[in-house]
mmCIF file of C-alpha atoms and ligand atoms in Angstrom:
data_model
loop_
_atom_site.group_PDB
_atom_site.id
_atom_site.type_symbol
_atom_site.label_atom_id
_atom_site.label_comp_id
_atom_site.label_asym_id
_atom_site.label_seq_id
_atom_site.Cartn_x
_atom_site.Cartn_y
_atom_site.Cartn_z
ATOM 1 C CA UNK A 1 68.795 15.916 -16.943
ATOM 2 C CA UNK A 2 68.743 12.179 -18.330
ATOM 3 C CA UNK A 3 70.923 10.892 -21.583
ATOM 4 C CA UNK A 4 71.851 14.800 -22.533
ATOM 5 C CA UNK A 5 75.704 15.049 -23.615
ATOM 6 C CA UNK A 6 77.268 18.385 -22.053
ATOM 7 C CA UNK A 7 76.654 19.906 -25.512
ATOM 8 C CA UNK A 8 72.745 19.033 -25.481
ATOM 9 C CA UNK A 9 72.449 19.919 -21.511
ATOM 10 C CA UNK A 10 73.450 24.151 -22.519
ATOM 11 C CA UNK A 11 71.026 23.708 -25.063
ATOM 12 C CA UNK A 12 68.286 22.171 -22.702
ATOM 13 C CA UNK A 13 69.329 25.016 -19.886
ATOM 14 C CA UNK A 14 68.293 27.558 -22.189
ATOM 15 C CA UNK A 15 64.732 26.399 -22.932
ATOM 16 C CA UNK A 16 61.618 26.761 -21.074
ATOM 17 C CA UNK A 17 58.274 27.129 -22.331
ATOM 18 C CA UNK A 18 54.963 25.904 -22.618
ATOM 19 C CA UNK A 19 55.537 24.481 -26.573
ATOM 20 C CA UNK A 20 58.848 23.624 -27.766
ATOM 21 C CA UNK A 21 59.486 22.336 -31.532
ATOM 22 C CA UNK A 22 63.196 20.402 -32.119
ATOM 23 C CA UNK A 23 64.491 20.677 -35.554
ATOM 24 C CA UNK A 24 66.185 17.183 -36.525
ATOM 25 C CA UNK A 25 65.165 15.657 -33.416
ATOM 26 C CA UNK A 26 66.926 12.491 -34.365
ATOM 27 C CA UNK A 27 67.523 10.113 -31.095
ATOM 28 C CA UNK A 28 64.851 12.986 -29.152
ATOM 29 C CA UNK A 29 67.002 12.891 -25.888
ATOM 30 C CA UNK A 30 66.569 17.028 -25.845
ATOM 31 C CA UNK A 31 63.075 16.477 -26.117
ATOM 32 C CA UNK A 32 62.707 13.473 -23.851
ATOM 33 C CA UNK A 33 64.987 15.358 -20.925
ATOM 34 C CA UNK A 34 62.476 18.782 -21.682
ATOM 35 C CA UNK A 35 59.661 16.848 -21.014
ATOM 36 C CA UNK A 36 60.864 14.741 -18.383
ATOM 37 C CA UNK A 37 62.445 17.417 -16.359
ATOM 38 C CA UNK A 38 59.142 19.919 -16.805
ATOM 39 C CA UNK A 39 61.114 22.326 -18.726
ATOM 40 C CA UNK A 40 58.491 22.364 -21.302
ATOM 41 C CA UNK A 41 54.987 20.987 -20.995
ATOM 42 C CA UNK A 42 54.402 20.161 -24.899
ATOM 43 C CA UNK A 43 57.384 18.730 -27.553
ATOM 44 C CA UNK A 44 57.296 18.846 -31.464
ATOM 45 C CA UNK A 45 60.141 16.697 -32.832
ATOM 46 C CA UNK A 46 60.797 17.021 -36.468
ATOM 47 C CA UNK A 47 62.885 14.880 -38.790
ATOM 48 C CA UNK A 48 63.248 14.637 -42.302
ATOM 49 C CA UNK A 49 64.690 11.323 -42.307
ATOM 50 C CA UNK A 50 63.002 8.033 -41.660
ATOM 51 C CA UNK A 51 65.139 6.437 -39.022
ATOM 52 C CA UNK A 52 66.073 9.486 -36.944
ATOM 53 C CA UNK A 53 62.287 9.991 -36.927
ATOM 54 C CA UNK A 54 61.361 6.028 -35.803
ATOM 55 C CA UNK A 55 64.376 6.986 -33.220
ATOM 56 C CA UNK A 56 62.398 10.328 -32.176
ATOM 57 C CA UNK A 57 59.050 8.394 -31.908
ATOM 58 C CA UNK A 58 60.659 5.285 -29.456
ATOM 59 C CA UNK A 59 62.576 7.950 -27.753
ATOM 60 C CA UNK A 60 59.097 10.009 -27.574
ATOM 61 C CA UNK A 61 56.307 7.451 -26.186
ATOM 62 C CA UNK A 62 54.509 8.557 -23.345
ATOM 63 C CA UNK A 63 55.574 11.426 -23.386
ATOM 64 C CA UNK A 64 53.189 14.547 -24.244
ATOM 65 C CA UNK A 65 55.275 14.810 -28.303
ATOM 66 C CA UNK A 66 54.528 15.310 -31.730
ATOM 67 C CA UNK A 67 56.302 13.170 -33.882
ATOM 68 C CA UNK A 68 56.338 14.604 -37.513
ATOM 69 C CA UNK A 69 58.210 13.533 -40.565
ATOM 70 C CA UNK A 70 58.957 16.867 -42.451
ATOM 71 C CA UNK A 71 61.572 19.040 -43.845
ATOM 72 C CA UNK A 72 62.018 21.821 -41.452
ATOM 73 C CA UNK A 73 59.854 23.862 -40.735
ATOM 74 C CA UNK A 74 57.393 22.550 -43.490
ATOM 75 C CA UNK A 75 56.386 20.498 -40.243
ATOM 76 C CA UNK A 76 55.501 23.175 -38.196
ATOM 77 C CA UNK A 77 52.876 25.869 -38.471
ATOM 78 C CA UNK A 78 52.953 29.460 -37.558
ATOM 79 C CA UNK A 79 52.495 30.275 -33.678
ATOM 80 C CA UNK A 80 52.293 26.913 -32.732
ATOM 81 C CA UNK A 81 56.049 26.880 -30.735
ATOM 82 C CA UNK A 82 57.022 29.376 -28.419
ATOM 83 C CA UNK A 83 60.518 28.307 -28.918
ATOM 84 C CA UNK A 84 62.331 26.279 -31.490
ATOM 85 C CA UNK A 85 66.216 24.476 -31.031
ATOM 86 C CA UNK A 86 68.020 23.254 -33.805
ATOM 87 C CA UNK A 87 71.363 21.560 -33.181
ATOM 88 C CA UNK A 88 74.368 19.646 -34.513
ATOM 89 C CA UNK A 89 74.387 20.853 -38.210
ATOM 90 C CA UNK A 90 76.276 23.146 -40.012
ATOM 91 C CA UNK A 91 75.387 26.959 -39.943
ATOM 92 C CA UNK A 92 74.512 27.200 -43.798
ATOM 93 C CA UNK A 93 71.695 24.405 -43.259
ATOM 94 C CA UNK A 94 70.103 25.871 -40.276
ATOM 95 C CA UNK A 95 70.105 28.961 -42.046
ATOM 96 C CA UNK A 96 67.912 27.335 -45.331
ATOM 97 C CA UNK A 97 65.953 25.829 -42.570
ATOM 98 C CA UNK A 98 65.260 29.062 -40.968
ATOM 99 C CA UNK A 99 65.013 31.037 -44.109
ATOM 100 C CA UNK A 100 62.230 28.783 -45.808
ATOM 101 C CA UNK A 101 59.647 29.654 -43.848
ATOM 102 C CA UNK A 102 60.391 32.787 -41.578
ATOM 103 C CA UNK A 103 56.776 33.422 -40.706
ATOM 104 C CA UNK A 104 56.706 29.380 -38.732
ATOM 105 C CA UNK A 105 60.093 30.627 -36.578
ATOM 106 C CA UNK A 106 58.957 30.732 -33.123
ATOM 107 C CA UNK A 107 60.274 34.245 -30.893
ATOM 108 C CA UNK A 108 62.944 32.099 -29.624
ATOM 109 C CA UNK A 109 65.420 30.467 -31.254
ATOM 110 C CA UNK A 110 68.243 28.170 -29.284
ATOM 111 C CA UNK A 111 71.167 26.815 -32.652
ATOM 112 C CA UNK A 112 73.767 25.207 -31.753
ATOM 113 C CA UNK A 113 75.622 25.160 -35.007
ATOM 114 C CA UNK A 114 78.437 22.473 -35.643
ATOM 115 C CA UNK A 115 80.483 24.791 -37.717
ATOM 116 C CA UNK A 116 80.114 28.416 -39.601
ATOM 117 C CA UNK A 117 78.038 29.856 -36.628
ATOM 118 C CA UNK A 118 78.550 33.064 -38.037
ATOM 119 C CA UNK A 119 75.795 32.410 -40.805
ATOM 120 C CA UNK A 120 73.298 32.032 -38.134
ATOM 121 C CA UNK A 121 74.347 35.484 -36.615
ATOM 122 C CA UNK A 122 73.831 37.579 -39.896
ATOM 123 C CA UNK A 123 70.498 35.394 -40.196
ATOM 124 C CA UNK A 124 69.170 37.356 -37.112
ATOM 125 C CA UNK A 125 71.051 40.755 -37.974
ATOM 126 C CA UNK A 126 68.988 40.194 -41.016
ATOM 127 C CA UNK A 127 65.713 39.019 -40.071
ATOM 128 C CA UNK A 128 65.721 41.222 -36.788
ATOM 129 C CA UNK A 129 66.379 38.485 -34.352
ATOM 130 C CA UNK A 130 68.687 39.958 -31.190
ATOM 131 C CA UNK A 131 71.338 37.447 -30.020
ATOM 132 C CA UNK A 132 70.742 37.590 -26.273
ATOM 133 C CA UNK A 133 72.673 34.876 -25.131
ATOM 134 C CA UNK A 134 75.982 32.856 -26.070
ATOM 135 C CA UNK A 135 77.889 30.138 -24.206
ATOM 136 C CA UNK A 136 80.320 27.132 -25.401
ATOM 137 C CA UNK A 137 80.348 23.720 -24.458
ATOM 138 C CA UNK A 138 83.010 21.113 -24.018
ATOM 139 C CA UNK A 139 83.229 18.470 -26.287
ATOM 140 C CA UNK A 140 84.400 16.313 -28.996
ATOM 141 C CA UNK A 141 85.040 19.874 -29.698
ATOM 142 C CA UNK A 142 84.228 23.516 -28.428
ATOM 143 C CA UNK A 143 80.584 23.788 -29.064
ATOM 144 C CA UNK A 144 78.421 27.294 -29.544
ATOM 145 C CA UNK A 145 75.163 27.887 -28.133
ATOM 146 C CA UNK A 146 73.229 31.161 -29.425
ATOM 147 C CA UNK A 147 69.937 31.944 -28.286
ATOM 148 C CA UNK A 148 67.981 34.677 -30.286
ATOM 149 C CA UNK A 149 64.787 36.465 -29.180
ATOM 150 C CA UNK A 150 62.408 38.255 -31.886
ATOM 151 C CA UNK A 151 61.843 41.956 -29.511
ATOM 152 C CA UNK A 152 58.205 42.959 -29.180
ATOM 153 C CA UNK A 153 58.885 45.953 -30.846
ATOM 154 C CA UNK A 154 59.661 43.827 -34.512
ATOM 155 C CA UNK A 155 56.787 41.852 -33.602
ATOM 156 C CA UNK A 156 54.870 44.658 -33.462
ATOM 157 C CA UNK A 157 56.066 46.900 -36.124
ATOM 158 C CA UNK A 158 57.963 44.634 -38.191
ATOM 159 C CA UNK A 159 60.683 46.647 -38.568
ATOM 160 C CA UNK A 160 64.129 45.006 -37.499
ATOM 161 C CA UNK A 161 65.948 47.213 -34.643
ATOM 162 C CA UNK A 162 69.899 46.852 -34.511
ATOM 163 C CA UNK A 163 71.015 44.374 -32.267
ATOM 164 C CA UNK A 164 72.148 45.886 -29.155
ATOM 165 C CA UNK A 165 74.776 42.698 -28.353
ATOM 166 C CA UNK A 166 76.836 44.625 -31.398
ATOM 167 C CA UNK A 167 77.600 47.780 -30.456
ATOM 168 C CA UNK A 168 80.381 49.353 -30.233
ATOM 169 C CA UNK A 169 82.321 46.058 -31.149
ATOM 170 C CA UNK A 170 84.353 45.165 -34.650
ATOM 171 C CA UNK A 171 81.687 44.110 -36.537
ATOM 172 C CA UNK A 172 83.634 40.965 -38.481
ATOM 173 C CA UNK A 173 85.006 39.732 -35.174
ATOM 174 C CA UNK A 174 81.837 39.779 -33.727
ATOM 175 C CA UNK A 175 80.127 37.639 -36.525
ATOM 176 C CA UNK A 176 83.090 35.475 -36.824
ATOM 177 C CA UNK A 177 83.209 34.743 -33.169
ATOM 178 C CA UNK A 178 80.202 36.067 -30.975
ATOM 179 C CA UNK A 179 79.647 39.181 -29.949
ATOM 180 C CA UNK A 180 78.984 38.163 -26.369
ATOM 181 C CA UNK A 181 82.066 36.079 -26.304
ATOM 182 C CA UNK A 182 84.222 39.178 -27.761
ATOM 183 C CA UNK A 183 82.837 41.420 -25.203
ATOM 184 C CA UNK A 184 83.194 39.176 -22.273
ATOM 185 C CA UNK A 185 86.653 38.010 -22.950
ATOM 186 C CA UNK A 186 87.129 34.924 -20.974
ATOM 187 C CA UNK A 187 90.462 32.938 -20.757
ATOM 188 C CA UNK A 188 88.664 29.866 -21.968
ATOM 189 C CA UNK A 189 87.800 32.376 -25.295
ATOM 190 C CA UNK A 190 91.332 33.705 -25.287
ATOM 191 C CA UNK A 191 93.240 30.564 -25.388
ATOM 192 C CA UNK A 192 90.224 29.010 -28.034
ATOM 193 C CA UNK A 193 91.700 31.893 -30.070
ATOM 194 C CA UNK A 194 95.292 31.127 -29.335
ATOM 195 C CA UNK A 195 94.666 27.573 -30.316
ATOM 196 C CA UNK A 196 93.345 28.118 -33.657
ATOM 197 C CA UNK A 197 96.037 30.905 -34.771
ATOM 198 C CA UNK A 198 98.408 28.339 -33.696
ATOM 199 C CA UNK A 199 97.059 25.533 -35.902
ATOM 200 C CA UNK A 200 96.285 28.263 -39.026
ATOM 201 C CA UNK A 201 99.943 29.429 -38.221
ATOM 202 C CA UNK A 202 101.255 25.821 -38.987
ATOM 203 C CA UNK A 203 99.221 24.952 -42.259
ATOM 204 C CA UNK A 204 101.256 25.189 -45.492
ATOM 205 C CA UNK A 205 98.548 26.750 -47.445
ATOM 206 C CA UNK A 206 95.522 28.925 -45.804
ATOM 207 C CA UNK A 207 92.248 29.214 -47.966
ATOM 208 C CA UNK A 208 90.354 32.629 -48.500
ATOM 209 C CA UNK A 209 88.340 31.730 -45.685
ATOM 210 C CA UNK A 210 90.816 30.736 -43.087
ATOM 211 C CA UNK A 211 93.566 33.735 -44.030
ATOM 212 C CA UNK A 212 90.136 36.135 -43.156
ATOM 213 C CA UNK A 213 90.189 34.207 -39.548
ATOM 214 C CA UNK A 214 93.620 34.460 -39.364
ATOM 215 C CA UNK A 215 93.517 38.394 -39.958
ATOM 216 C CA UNK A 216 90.401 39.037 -37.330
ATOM 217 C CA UNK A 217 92.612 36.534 -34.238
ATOM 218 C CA UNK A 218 95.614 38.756 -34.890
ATOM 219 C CA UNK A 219 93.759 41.670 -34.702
ATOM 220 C CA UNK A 220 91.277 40.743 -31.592
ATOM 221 C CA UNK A 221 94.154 39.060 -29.787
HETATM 222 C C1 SAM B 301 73.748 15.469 -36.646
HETATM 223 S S1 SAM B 301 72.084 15.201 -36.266
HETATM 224 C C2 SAM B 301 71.885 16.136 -34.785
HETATM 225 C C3 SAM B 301 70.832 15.525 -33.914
HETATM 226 C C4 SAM B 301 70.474 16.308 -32.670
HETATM 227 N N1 SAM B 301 69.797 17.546 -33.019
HETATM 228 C C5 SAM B 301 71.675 16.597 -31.837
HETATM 229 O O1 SAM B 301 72.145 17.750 -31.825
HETATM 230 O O2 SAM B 301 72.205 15.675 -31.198
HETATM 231 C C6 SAM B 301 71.184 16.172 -37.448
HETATM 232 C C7 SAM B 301 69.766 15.652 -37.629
HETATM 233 O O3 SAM B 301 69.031 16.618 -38.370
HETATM 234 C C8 SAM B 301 68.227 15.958 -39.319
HETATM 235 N N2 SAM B 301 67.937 16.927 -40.377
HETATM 236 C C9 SAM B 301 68.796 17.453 -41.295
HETATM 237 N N3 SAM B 301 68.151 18.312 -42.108
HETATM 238 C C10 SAM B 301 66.866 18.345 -41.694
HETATM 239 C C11 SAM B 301 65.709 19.032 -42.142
HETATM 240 N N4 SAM B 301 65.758 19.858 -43.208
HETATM 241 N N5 SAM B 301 64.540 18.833 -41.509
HETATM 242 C C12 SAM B 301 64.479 17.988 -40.449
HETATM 243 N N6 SAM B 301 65.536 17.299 -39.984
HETATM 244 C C13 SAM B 301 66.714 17.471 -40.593
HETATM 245 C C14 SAM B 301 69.053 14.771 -39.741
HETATM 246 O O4 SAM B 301 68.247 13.739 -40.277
HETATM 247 C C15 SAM B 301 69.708 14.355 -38.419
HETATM 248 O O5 SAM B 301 68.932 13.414 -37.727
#
């Protein structure tokens, strides 16, 4: 796909739909590539910032987009996506993204958050969202990709079912670093893991936050 950084071309393999709606489109390369590539037949690009969203609308032209300057999902309405992405911020924005209007989020979600993805899991244990599938990408760092899917059954009833991807595993390692990725195991994981208890082994000083990573890669590894 054209212009899509390795990071951005996981995201794009994981979407295709009739209506997709980009959260902080900013250049709109994953939208561009969508469309171009017939991934997606419709794009909504949404920034809350006016250059990113001039960016999004040269990026855009020609192409079958909606350009909308908004906050979130103030710019989208309910049912009008099938499937949302929003990428390259940190996991305690997408989360007050997500969280202001849960009725506009669209049955699938693809985040690629820059750092704290485990907000965004506890987002779906909370709202019912099931995290069906996790990758990484290669980088100016390691990258995570989650996509979530809303089941039929919470659409239906409304009730939120347990997410299957969780059981059986240590709950805290599994929000800190991806259930899939846990279960799975992969030498890439394993040595991500080695690589970070190595540099928390060398700091002088942990904070609470990093001593509670430290604790879950001793145990896990
Ligand atoms: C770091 S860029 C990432 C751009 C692109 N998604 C990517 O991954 O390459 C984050 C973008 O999100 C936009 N943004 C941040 N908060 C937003 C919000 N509440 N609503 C819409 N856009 C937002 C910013 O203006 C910026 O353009």
């Amino acid at each position: 796909m054209p212009h899509l950084d390795q990071r951005l071309k996981v995201v794009a393999q994981q979407i295709r739909c009739v209506t997709h709606a980009d959260i902080g489109s900013d250049h709109g390369h994953l939208l561009k590539a969508l469309l171009a590539s017939g991934r997606i037949q419709r794009g909504i690009a949404i920034e809350n910032k006016r250059q990113p969203y001039e960016n999004s609308r040269s990026t855009l032209t020609g192409f079958n987009a909606d350009v909308r300057l908004a906050d979130g999902l103030e710019g989208l309405d309910a049912g009008e996506a099938d499937s949302l992405s929003i990428c390259g911020m940190g996991g305690e924005l997408i989360v007050r993204i997500l969280d202001a209007h849960p009725d506009r989020v669209p049955a699938t979600a693809i985040i690629q958050p820059n750092r704290r993805p485990e907000r965004v899991r506890e987002w779906a244990l909370r709202t019912g969202y099931h995290l069906t599938h996790e990758t990484t990408a290669q980088g100016h760092w390691r990258y995570i990709i989650l996509r979530f899917e809303r089941p039929k059954t919470t659409e239906q009833s409304g009730q939120v079912h347990p997410d299957p991807a969780y059981k059986g595993l240590d709950r805290e390692a599994a929000l800190l670093f991806g259930p899939h990725l846990l279960r799975h195991f992969s030498n890439d994981f394993a040595e991500s893991l080695e690589q970070e208890r190595r540099y928390l082994r060398s700091l002088p000083r942990l904070a609470a936050d990093a001593v509670r990573r430290l604790e879950v890669i001793d145990r896990i590894l």
